[in-house]
Amino acid sequence: MADTEFLVAHGLRKAFGPFQAVDSVSFTISQREIFGLLGPNGAGKTTVIRMMSTVLKPDDGHISIGGFSVTADSDSVRKLIGVCPQELALYPELSATDNLVFFGRMAGLNGRQARESARENLERVGLQDRARDRVEQFSGGMKRRVNIAIALMSRPQLLFLDEPTVGIDPQSRNHIFETVENLRDEGMTVLYTTHYMEEADRLCDRLAIMDHGSIIGLGTPRELKSEIGNPDRVTLEDVFLEYTGRRLRD
Amino acid sequence: MALVLRQAFLIASKDTRIFFKDRFAMAFAFLFPFIFIVGWSAALSGQGPRDEPLDITLVTQEEEGISLSVIEELSQSVYASVSTRPYDDALAALQDGEIDGFVVFPADFTQKIVSGASTSLGVVVNDDNPDAEAALSGFAQEVAGRFTEAQIAFRAAADLAAQPQGELQAEPPDRTSAEFDSDTAPTVGLVLERVGDVVPFRASNFTLPAYLTMFVFFSAALSAEAIARERQNQTLERLMSNGTRRESIVLGKFIGTAYRSAAQLVVMWLAGILLFDIYLGTAPVAVIAISVLMALASAAFGVLLASFVRSVQAAGSAGVLTSLVLAPIGGCWWPLFIAPQWMQSLAKLTPHGWANGGFNKLMLFGAEAGEVTQELGALVAFAAAFLAIALWRFRTAAQ
Ligand SMILES: Nc1ncnc2c1ncn2[C@@H]1O[C@H](COP(=O)(O)OP(=O)(O)OP(=O)(O)O)[C@@H](O)[C@H]1O
Ligand SMILES: [Mg+2]
């Protein structure tokens, strides 16, 4: 197993002022794995992704992706990853194609490659018919899909999906699941964060439950479920509430 | 470096594309300033001596010399109707209220100039007539400036004549005032402080460049808001994780904003020339140079603001506030040359002030390109300093 570990994170810590947002987080993700990072609002999921995607420096700890250190060799890491942020990080005034082409070119593709890749990726997320329309005219679910398609433009080996399904209908959500599963089948490694337990249960090979900046549970969905009861009876939601408590967050 | 430039130009062209798709932004950048300028030009043109030559009385205490030829040259000016009188005559006319004041060339004027010494022009006005004082001082200042130039040319010619071979070279040595520092170049000073313009100006010759300066800086300042929005919706972080350099983002935003500022300038100048018949002065190239540098300085100002503010709201208010403060200080609301000296000095702290100073010199006082090198240099310095600080301070995340 060790030789296929694509991402290794060890002892990650990050504080914002006096507030410890991430505290001693360690986990590994194997190649072709969909790894879920679950946790209530403010648990520190996005902060972990920002550190892994080279935009935020950890206070302590080490991350390597594809054998490259995220801090020491961030340029090499950036060539391997694609990030779909929690926000819709795109230009609503531009068409779907223009958005994809722009980010593709910024990632180093030339004009022709970028246009070709944009076409492929829009097809992948089912937006080929709306390619020329401005993103601001899209529904929430369509915008989310554009957000994902942009992350695919650099042909990453590791894809970070930070809550890609917030606020969208079951059809769009289902489409996104299928897209993620297809990507995994094609060899991509995925880190996926979500609040939706049934989503994690369906998609993730392994998952970590985070709360208050620390990982409090780690394993396959079945392993986690069997820790609190009969894995065929309990849901991941039960596991989550068992671990994180029922108190309201944020 | 090549990577940074490639990325910067991709960002700039993306931003330009967004701009041209945004009708509101376009209207704000082009239509609104235009309406403003039309309105103010119309309002201001009702006042003041539009196209009416100003009456100027000149007195020379020299029998012969440079002042006489200058007076003769000035008499041909279309902007002012120049008359000469003996000193006592002029003084009496002033006391009778027949004239508002006069400018005096002292008796040793030519001698001082030729010997390379400093001298002064006198401005005589009634104590209770600040308007005349302003107008005549401005006029005298302008004349004095010309003399400093003339004197330099004279010295150059004298140097030439002093060459032992006595050969006359076809071209005089190419010397401009900028090459002389104030220690070596004697100056023609003024008795009164510099204030006021002479040439009766068309309102639009002042208002157009002034409001243009204001709007170009205003629009550029508001680009800080767009940058903050990108920070907030994480496109900047997304770009960073994609291999984009921080410097590429700063430069790209700078170039994109400069494109827009330049487009604004082109449209406004064309409108000014075609619709208002504004006069670009004797050195239109220098007007263009100041415009280009102003576009660069304004764009650098935009990214500078963006590197200091975090939230979109903060960027918006900072853009509006800085513009509202800098525009009047920098002489966009009223001409600097009628402002007190301390305000003129304060204006030098703003890029607006230098841009307006240059435009006024060129478009109202008939300066040559060589006379605005300071303004050009100051705008370059502002642009470079703003950009350097932005490159140093800019952060992509809203933390
Ligand atoms: N730049 C920052 N400055 C200060 N505090 C921050 C910053 N970024 C995150 N935090 C804090 O760190 C904690 C973890 O935030 P993070 O965004 O990682 O949580 P999350 O698990 O992604 O939450 P959510 O599910 O709501 O997206 C939160 O309490 C947040 O307020
Ligand atoms: Mg988050």
XYZ file of C-alpha atoms and ligand atoms in Angstrom:
681
model
C 0.000 0.000 0.000
C 2.787 2.405 0.953
C 4.130 2.633 -2.588
C 0.827 3.841 -3.979
C 0.386 6.611 -1.434
C -0.038 9.711 -3.538
C -0.538 12.223 -0.765
C 1.071 12.089 2.638
C 0.231 14.652 5.289
C 1.919 14.541 8.618
C 1.399 16.636 11.742
C -0.225 19.599 10.003
C -0.876 22.639 12.139
C -2.234 26.042 11.269
C -3.302 28.867 13.545
C -4.987 32.131 12.636
C -3.888 34.442 15.405
C -4.626 32.691 18.673
C -7.109 30.348 17.002
C -5.827 26.870 16.181
C -7.713 26.053 12.977
C -5.843 22.848 12.170
C -4.117 20.788 14.826
C -1.874 17.770 14.199
C -3.627 16.464 11.122
C -2.093 13.390 9.520
C -3.474 11.125 6.802
C -2.494 9.578 3.512
C -4.382 9.186 0.250
C -3.627 6.347 -2.111
C -3.602 6.618 -5.836
C -7.048 6.224 -7.426
C -8.721 6.704 -4.106
C -11.636 8.978 -3.313
C -10.833 10.256 0.124
C -13.527 12.054 2.073
C -12.828 14.814 4.552
C -15.919 15.290 6.692
C -16.593 17.704 9.471
C -18.966 20.351 10.720
C -18.677 24.015 9.733
C -15.403 25.461 10.859
C -13.761 22.076 11.387
C -10.777 23.088 9.308
C -11.414 21.187 6.064
C -10.869 24.121 3.732
C -7.771 25.150 5.636
C -6.331 21.670 5.118
C -7.054 21.860 1.386
C -5.499 25.312 1.132
C -2.325 24.033 2.724
C -2.248 20.996 0.457
C -2.843 23.095 -2.643
C 0.201 25.312 -1.936
C -1.688 28.531 -1.219
C -1.352 28.512 2.568
C 1.829 27.689 4.434
C 1.423 25.250 7.323
C 2.803 26.422 10.659
C 4.143 22.967 11.192
C 4.041 19.524 9.626
C 4.775 18.155 6.202
C 2.785 17.410 3.062
C 4.047 15.569 0.031
C 2.116 15.031 -3.161
C 3.382 12.629 -5.812
C 6.672 12.593 -3.923
C 7.138 16.382 -3.977
C 7.096 18.508 -0.889
C 4.279 21.036 -1.038
C 6.368 23.726 0.600
C 9.796 23.034 -0.899
C 8.694 22.106 -4.395
C 5.381 23.839 -4.834
C 5.862 24.318 -8.569
C 6.037 20.574 -9.144
C 3.057 20.007 -6.888
C 0.996 22.609 -8.750
C 1.421 20.630 -11.945
C -0.126 17.591 -10.306
C -3.155 19.091 -8.645
C -6.468 20.607 -9.593
C -8.485 22.586 -7.085
C -12.205 23.151 -7.059
C -12.691 25.693 -4.263
C -15.710 25.903 -2.037
C -16.570 29.261 -3.616
C -17.515 29.585 -7.266
C -14.046 30.681 -8.290
C -14.866 31.757 -11.819
C -15.780 34.778 -13.932
C -19.577 35.009 -14.229
C -19.323 37.618 -17.013
C -17.482 35.193 -19.274
C -18.847 32.177 -21.101
C -18.221 28.686 -19.782
C -15.711 28.079 -22.553
C -13.892 31.357 -21.942
C -13.583 30.509 -18.264
C -12.124 27.096 -18.957
C -9.801 28.336 -21.675
C -8.496 31.105 -19.453
C -7.669 28.834 -16.541
C -6.245 26.228 -18.897
C -3.934 28.757 -20.487
C -2.878 30.040 -17.094
C -1.951 26.451 -16.244
C 0.355 26.420 -19.242
C -1.730 25.047 -22.114
C -1.480 26.792 -25.439
C -4.580 28.209 -27.102
C -5.437 25.139 -29.127
C -4.850 22.691 -26.289
C -6.911 24.854 -23.971
C -9.867 25.035 -26.352
C -9.771 21.311 -26.917
C -9.509 20.553 -23.240
C -12.351 22.994 -22.536
C -14.602 21.168 -24.960
C -13.787 17.782 -23.402
C -14.307 18.968 -19.863
C -17.556 20.773 -20.584
C -18.812 17.590 -22.134
C -17.706 15.683 -19.081
C -19.830 17.844 -16.813
C -22.705 17.873 -19.304
C -22.526 21.520 -20.338
C -21.461 21.201 -23.966
C -24.724 22.801 -25.097
C -24.222 25.862 -22.949
C -20.543 26.314 -23.712
C -20.960 29.767 -25.206
C -23.381 31.170 -22.653
C -22.278 33.427 -19.893
C -21.874 31.621 -16.605
C -23.957 34.257 -14.798
C -27.000 32.963 -16.676
C -26.468 29.434 -15.356
C -28.361 27.711 -12.564
C -26.553 27.007 -9.298
C -25.935 23.397 -10.266
C -24.534 24.358 -13.651
C -22.202 26.881 -12.064
C -20.954 24.195 -9.683
C -20.236 21.969 -12.644
C -18.298 24.714 -14.385
C -16.354 25.161 -11.151
C -15.386 21.492 -11.287
C -14.617 21.547 -15.002
C -12.150 24.391 -14.450
C -10.273 22.274 -11.919
C -9.898 19.571 -14.566
C -8.326 21.865 -17.150
C -4.776 21.240 -16.011
C -5.328 17.446 -16.300
C -4.500 16.916 -12.631
C -3.584 13.635 -11.004
C -4.988 14.755 -7.699
C -8.264 16.655 -7.558
C -9.400 18.642 -4.528
C -13.159 19.076 -4.397
C -14.186 21.362 -1.557
C -17.921 20.904 -1.015
C -18.726 20.658 -4.698
C -22.405 19.925 -4.148
C -23.617 22.717 -1.866
C -27.007 24.092 -2.729
C -27.805 22.085 -5.835
C -30.620 19.758 -6.856
C -30.404 15.942 -6.786
C -29.959 15.736 -10.576
C -26.946 17.986 -10.628
C -25.581 16.291 -7.536
C -25.957 12.916 -9.110
C -24.230 14.131 -12.214
C -21.335 15.319 -10.108
C -21.081 11.937 -8.337
C -20.909 10.180 -11.659
C -18.284 12.582 -12.892
C -16.146 11.978 -9.816
C -16.506 8.210 -10.099
C -15.557 8.330 -13.766
C -12.496 10.392 -12.955
C -11.434 7.908 -10.305
C -11.933 5.064 -12.780
C -9.689 6.915 -15.206
C -6.977 6.992 -12.580
C -7.497 10.244 -10.739
C -7.068 10.592 -7.006
C -9.691 12.729 -5.286
C -9.961 14.536 -1.979
C -13.591 15.375 -1.376
C -15.071 17.406 1.442
C -18.743 17.490 2.254
C -21.354 17.830 4.958
C -23.591 15.267 3.311
C -23.061 11.860 4.863
C -24.913 9.827 2.266
C -22.703 11.445 -0.337
C -19.578 10.383 1.517
C -20.994 6.916 2.060
C -21.625 6.456 -1.622
C -18.466 7.993 -3.007
C -15.599 7.678 -0.604
C -13.255 4.740 -0.367
C -11.915 6.089 2.895
C -12.692 9.090 4.977
C -11.555 11.203 7.856
C -13.877 12.975 10.261
C -12.534 16.296 11.444
C -13.667 18.499 14.269
C -12.073 21.525 15.908
C -9.071 21.190 13.649
C -8.266 17.580 14.491
C -9.052 14.248 12.932
C -11.240 12.245 15.249
C -12.048 9.284 13.044
C -10.339 7.696 10.063
C -11.130 4.604 7.963
C -13.428 3.158 5.348
C -17.113 4.013 5.798
C -17.725 0.440 6.929
C -14.920 0.500 9.468
C -16.204 3.722 10.946
C -19.739 2.440 11.128
C -18.724 -0.793 12.814
C -17.018 1.188 15.523
C -20.386 2.324 16.813
C -22.556 -0.664 15.929
C -23.698 -2.967 13.199
C -22.288 -1.519 9.966
C -25.359 -2.628 8.040
C -27.719 -0.821 10.376
C -26.025 2.414 11.358
C -25.588 5.238 8.889
C -22.578 7.450 8.449
C -24.740 10.234 9.845
C -24.955 8.316 13.131
C -21.196 7.937 13.112
C -20.724 11.614 12.414
C -23.038 12.746 15.197
C -21.510 10.186 17.557
C -18.065 11.620 16.896
C -18.831 15.305 16.679
C -21.701 15.581 19.117
C -25.139 17.066 18.557
C -24.356 20.590 19.600
C -24.973 23.245 16.937
C -21.961 24.705 15.130
C -21.262 28.209 13.941
C 10.213 36.329 -16.271
C 8.776 35.146 -19.571
C 6.308 33.076 -17.594
C 5.299 36.038 -15.473
C 4.760 38.210 -18.554
C 2.778 35.544 -20.355
C 0.546 35.078 -17.342
C 0.242 38.824 -16.800
C -0.903 39.416 -20.371
C -3.381 36.559 -20.192
C -4.866 38.093 -17.050
C -4.931 41.557 -18.605
C -6.685 40.400 -21.740
C -9.176 38.396 -19.702
C -9.948 41.499 -17.627
C -10.300 43.607 -20.746
C -12.689 41.082 -22.166
C -14.787 41.185 -19.026
C -14.763 44.961 -19.125
C -16.082 45.135 -22.661
C -18.847 42.696 -21.777
C -19.940 44.793 -18.852
C -22.177 47.558 -20.163
C -22.411 49.264 -16.832
C -18.656 49.379 -16.399
C -18.309 50.775 -19.904
C -20.898 53.445 -19.291
C -19.231 54.312 -16.053
C -15.835 54.579 -17.669
C -16.805 56.466 -20.806
C -20.238 57.963 -20.760
C -20.360 59.291 -17.247
C -17.101 61.282 -17.393
C -18.170 62.577 -20.746
C -21.485 63.884 -19.468
C -19.698 65.400 -16.521
C -17.192 67.189 -18.687
C -19.829 68.461 -21.077
C -21.858 69.754 -18.162
C -19.028 71.536 -16.467
C -17.590 72.957 -19.615
C -20.957 74.413 -20.438
C -21.352 75.788 -16.941
C -17.891 77.301 -16.807
C -17.818 78.687 -20.307
C -20.501 81.181 -19.308
C -17.982 82.815 -17.010
C -14.724 84.414 -17.768
C -13.342 85.906 -20.906
C -13.999 83.166 -23.361
C -11.815 83.766 -26.377
C -11.528 87.394 -25.453
C -7.928 88.518 -25.455
C -6.694 89.753 -22.122
C -5.428 93.319 -21.915
C -1.886 93.343 -20.669
C 0.239 96.390 -20.095
C 3.987 95.959 -20.282
C 6.597 98.416 -19.131
C 10.245 98.197 -19.915
C 12.828 100.369 -18.253
C 15.388 99.399 -20.851
C 16.268 101.617 -23.767
C 17.168 98.671 -25.865
C 17.725 94.986 -25.284
C 16.036 91.661 -25.063
C 12.901 92.949 -23.356
C 11.965 95.035 -26.371
C 12.067 92.169 -28.767
C 10.144 90.009 -26.372
C 7.493 92.675 -26.013
C 7.245 92.845 -29.733
C 6.853 89.113 -29.971
C 4.227 89.140 -27.260
C 2.268 91.856 -29.075
C 1.607 89.361 -31.822
C 0.006 86.929 -29.422
C -3.571 86.074 -30.203
C -4.284 85.430 -26.575
C -3.476 88.794 -25.148
C -3.602 92.302 -26.415
C -0.325 93.777 -25.316
C 0.385 97.461 -25.006
C 3.441 99.248 -23.705
C 3.702 102.448 -21.728
C 6.385 104.268 -19.852
C 6.526 103.393 -16.173
C 5.028 106.593 -14.787
C 2.294 106.556 -17.334
C 1.381 103.004 -16.433
C 1.423 103.830 -12.738
C -0.921 106.745 -13.285
C -3.220 104.600 -15.381
C -3.275 102.043 -12.631
C -4.127 104.646 -10.030
C -6.878 106.038 -12.225
C -8.298 102.565 -12.545
C -7.758 102.628 -16.280
C -5.716 99.426 -16.131
C -5.612 96.683 -13.539
C -1.857 96.399 -13.353
C 1.280 95.955 -15.406
C 4.453 93.929 -15.761
C 7.837 95.652 -15.580
C 11.134 94.644 -17.161
C 13.908 96.256 -15.070
C 16.507 98.555 -16.599
C 19.338 96.043 -16.187
C 17.323 93.166 -17.582
C 19.365 92.439 -20.691
C 22.627 92.995 -18.921
C 21.710 90.560 -16.145
C 20.524 87.970 -18.598
C 23.583 88.229 -20.764
C 25.956 88.107 -17.823
C 24.192 85.017 -16.542
C 22.887 86.632 -13.378
C 19.420 86.290 -11.949
C 16.903 89.034 -12.356
C 13.260 89.620 -11.681
C 10.215 90.842 -13.473
C 8.039 93.222 -11.537
C 4.289 92.972 -11.288
C 2.494 96.105 -10.169
C -1.109 95.867 -9.127
C -3.482 97.428 -6.665
C -3.510 95.777 -3.283
C -7.203 95.097 -3.452
C -7.177 93.401 -6.818
C -6.163 89.767 -6.360
C -7.575 88.793 -9.737
C -5.287 91.112 -11.610
C -2.416 90.042 -9.440
C -3.090 86.424 -10.260
C -3.434 87.016 -13.963
C -0.383 89.229 -14.316
C 1.813 87.113 -12.091
C 0.931 84.062 -14.090
C 1.744 85.911 -17.242
C 5.021 87.187 -15.879
C 5.890 83.738 -14.601
C 5.346 82.378 -18.044
C 7.517 85.056 -19.593
C 10.176 84.471 -16.972
C 10.159 80.785 -17.778
C 10.725 81.598 -21.415
C 13.628 83.799 -20.513
C 15.317 81.111 -18.573
C 15.139 79.051 -21.723
C 16.239 81.900 -23.895
C 19.116 82.545 -21.613
C 20.244 78.999 -21.853
C 20.064 79.141 -25.600
C 21.995 82.362 -25.435
C 24.689 80.782 -23.312
C 24.874 77.879 -25.684
C 25.317 80.262 -28.565
C 27.944 82.199 -26.645
C 29.830 78.988 -25.925
C 29.750 78.261 -29.578
C 31.028 81.650 -30.570
C 33.817 81.321 -28.051
C 35.224 78.300 -29.813
C 38.676 79.223 -31.110
C 38.117 78.070 -34.669
C 35.173 80.420 -34.816
C 33.527 77.907 -37.038
C 29.821 78.044 -37.097
C 28.314 74.661 -36.615
C 25.158 73.864 -38.436
C 23.335 72.704 -35.339
C 23.600 74.423 -32.010
C 24.473 72.033 -29.205
C 21.380 70.219 -28.152
C 20.817 71.576 -24.700
C 17.563 71.830 -22.929
C 16.650 73.408 -19.680
C 16.487 70.017 -18.062
C 20.221 69.606 -18.393
C 20.950 72.663 -16.340
C 20.551 72.410 -12.665
C 19.442 75.432 -10.786
C 22.917 76.204 -9.498
C 24.421 76.749 -12.895
C 21.437 78.082 -14.756
C 20.675 81.582 -13.586
C 17.014 82.221 -13.479
C 14.714 85.028 -14.189
C 12.665 85.306 -11.063
C 9.541 87.143 -10.150
C 8.863 89.764 -7.606
C 5.447 88.342 -6.892
C 4.560 84.772 -6.117
C 3.505 82.616 -8.970
C -0.251 82.574 -9.275
C -2.666 82.835 -12.061
C -2.884 82.256 -15.731
C -2.799 84.725 -18.480
C -4.186 83.293 -21.555
C -7.930 83.665 -21.485
C -8.796 80.050 -21.625
C -11.595 78.124 -23.021
C -13.134 76.388 -20.040
C -12.785 73.012 -21.709
C -9.038 73.404 -22.074
C -8.874 73.232 -18.324
C -11.917 71.136 -17.453
C -11.362 68.337 -19.895
C -7.890 67.289 -18.766
C -8.757 67.942 -15.118
C -11.898 65.833 -15.068
C -10.245 63.295 -17.277
C -7.488 62.960 -14.693
C -10.061 62.617 -11.970
C -12.080 59.958 -13.759
C -9.130 57.948 -14.957
C -7.835 57.726 -11.401
C -11.296 57.084 -10.061
C -11.975 54.196 -12.429
C -8.537 52.765 -11.781
C -9.072 53.034 -8.027
C -12.291 51.114 -8.401
C -10.412 48.276 -10.062
C -9.182 47.570 -6.540
C -12.738 46.513 -5.846
C -12.702 44.031 -8.695
C -9.413 42.638 -7.430
C -10.795 42.300 -3.905
C -13.797 40.482 -5.336
C -11.503 38.011 -7.032
C -9.728 37.521 -3.776
C -13.029 36.857 -2.078
C -14.402 34.409 -4.613
C -11.055 32.641 -4.549
C -10.199 32.967 -8.225
C -6.832 34.376 -7.195
C -6.113 31.404 -4.957
C -7.298 29.118 -7.671
C -4.824 30.749 -10.047
C -2.043 30.424 -7.506
C -2.661 26.718 -7.029
C -2.641 26.494 -10.806
C 0.932 27.737 -11.051
C 0.267 31.439 -11.446
C 2.818 33.713 -9.798
C 1.805 36.414 -7.419
C 3.725 38.943 -9.517
C 1.820 37.829 -12.604
C -1.422 38.668 -10.881
C -0.211 42.110 -9.807
C 1.240 42.873 -13.225
C -1.751 41.447 -15.052
C -4.138 43.584 -13.033
C -1.883 46.561 -13.615
C -1.734 46.062 -17.368
C -5.471 45.417 -17.639
C -6.264 48.574 -15.703
C -3.778 50.555 -17.777
C -5.499 49.352 -20.970
C -8.793 50.625 -19.657
C -7.348 53.936 -18.540
C -5.743 54.352 -21.944
C -9.013 53.553 -23.695
C -10.743 56.152 -21.553
C -8.101 58.694 -22.449
C -8.314 58.019 -26.166
C -12.088 58.335 -26.190
C -12.098 61.484 -24.077
C -9.354 63.228 -26.003
C -11.019 62.442 -29.289
C -14.307 63.732 -27.983
C -12.557 66.815 -26.669
C -10.886 67.532 -29.954
C -13.861 66.791 -32.148
C -16.631 68.244 -30.016
C -15.020 70.978 -27.973
C -12.274 71.925 -30.291
C -9.859 71.828 -27.372
C -6.373 73.017 -28.017
C -3.603 70.528 -27.249
C -0.969 73.252 -27.242
C 2.165 73.477 -29.274
C 3.378 70.039 -28.189
C 0.530 67.545 -28.566
C 3.055 64.724 -28.282
C 3.781 65.837 -24.743
C 0.063 65.855 -23.969
C -0.081 62.282 -25.213
C 3.005 61.353 -23.189
C 1.474 62.762 -20.032
C -1.749 60.916 -20.786
C 0.050 57.610 -21.258
C 2.046 58.025 -18.074
C -1.094 59.037 -16.255
C -2.760 55.820 -17.434
C 0.191 53.867 -16.026
C 0.252 55.791 -12.752
C -3.493 55.362 -12.289
C -3.294 51.627 -12.943
C -0.449 51.306 -10.474
C -2.571 53.248 -8.009
C -5.391 50.729 -8.474
C -3.222 47.708 -7.670
C -1.624 49.617 -4.826
C -5.035 50.142 -3.241
C -5.888 46.508 -3.836
C -2.782 45.455 -1.970
C -3.809 47.423 1.111
C -7.488 46.589 1.400
C -8.929 43.191 2.124
C -12.674 43.149 1.663
C -14.636 44.257 -1.362
C -16.427 46.914 0.670
C -13.166 48.295 1.982
C -11.831 48.449 -1.557
C -14.919 50.279 -2.775
C -14.787 52.878 -0.031
C -11.039 53.278 -0.332
C -11.413 53.844 -4.064
C -14.100 56.471 -3.651
C -12.465 58.199 -0.691
C -8.973 58.422 -2.109
C -10.401 59.744 -5.354
C -12.501 62.334 -3.595
C -9.520 63.526 -1.600
C -6.837 63.349 -4.262
C -8.836 64.937 -7.083
C -9.261 68.376 -5.469
C -5.785 68.304 -3.922
C -4.403 67.412 -7.319
C -6.142 70.300 -9.024
C -8.952 68.439 -10.759
C -11.717 70.640 -9.380
C -10.197 74.064 -9.692
C -7.053 75.201 -11.471
C -3.949 74.830 -9.350
C -2.503 78.043 -10.691
C -5.163 80.078 -8.947
C -4.626 78.193 -5.691
C -2.380 79.454 -2.890
C 1.224 78.326 -2.896
C 0.769 75.762 -0.133
C -1.966 74.052 -2.126
C 0.263 73.992 -5.152
C 2.951 72.340 -3.070
C 0.469 69.864 -1.647
C -0.604 68.989 -5.175
C 2.911 67.821 -5.888
C 2.300 64.926 -3.529
C -0.340 63.537 -5.863
C 0.029 62.096 -9.357
C -3.102 64.087 -10.235
C -1.250 67.297 -9.426
C 1.614 66.501 -11.770
C -0.688 65.394 -14.558
C -2.792 68.531 -14.252
C 0.299 70.705 -13.947
C 1.580 69.247 -17.183
C -1.715 69.577 -19.009
C -2.127 73.178 -17.885
C 1.382 74.118 -18.922
C 0.928 72.534 -22.316
C -2.645 73.452 -23.062
C -3.026 76.824 -21.376
C 0.428 78.327 -21.227
C 1.807 77.070 -24.506
C 4.747 75.207 -23.018
C 7.041 73.113 -25.168
C 7.597 69.403 -24.569
C 10.910 70.090 -22.867
C 9.193 72.145 -20.211
C 7.175 69.261 -18.846
C 10.010 66.805 -18.272
C 9.556 67.191 -14.522
C 5.904 66.297 -14.791
C 6.697 63.307 -16.972
C 9.409 62.182 -14.585
C 7.151 62.574 -11.575
C 4.437 60.456 -13.179
C 6.955 57.736 -14.007
C 8.177 57.857 -10.417
C 4.645 57.581 -9.028
C 3.833 54.658 -11.299
C 7.049 52.840 -10.398
C 6.694 53.447 -6.673
C 3.035 52.398 -6.561
C 3.756 49.276 -8.547
C 6.762 48.352 -6.430
C 4.785 48.692 -3.213
C 1.935 46.678 -4.706
C 4.298 43.901 -5.767
C 5.707 43.795 -2.291
C 2.432 44.005 -0.359
C -0.032 42.149 -2.542
C -1.631 39.050 -1.090
C -3.928 36.695 -2.928
C -5.847 35.469 0.092
C -8.298 37.398 2.197
C -6.597 36.411 5.432
N -7.984 33.412 6.974
C -8.512 33.110 8.165
N -8.369 33.937 9.198
C -8.902 33.651 10.404
N -9.577 32.556 10.659
C -9.756 31.674 9.666
C -9.230 31.901 8.375
N -9.565 30.874 7.588
C -10.251 30.014 8.366
N -10.371 30.500 9.602
C -11.050 29.825 10.724
O -10.552 28.530 10.799
C -11.608 27.627 11.068
C -11.614 26.544 10.031
O -12.063 27.114 8.823
P -12.269 26.258 7.515
O -12.730 27.152 6.454
O -11.061 25.468 7.250
O -13.443 25.300 7.967
P -14.281 24.295 7.101
O -14.190 22.987 7.748
O -13.885 24.362 5.686
O -15.737 24.884 7.291
P -16.974 24.903 6.293
O -17.578 23.552 6.321
O -17.882 25.910 6.865
O -16.440 25.262 4.955
C -12.878 28.422 11.138
O -13.189 28.682 12.486
C -12.517 29.716 10.448
O -13.227 30.784 11.017
Mg -14.759 24.922 3.984
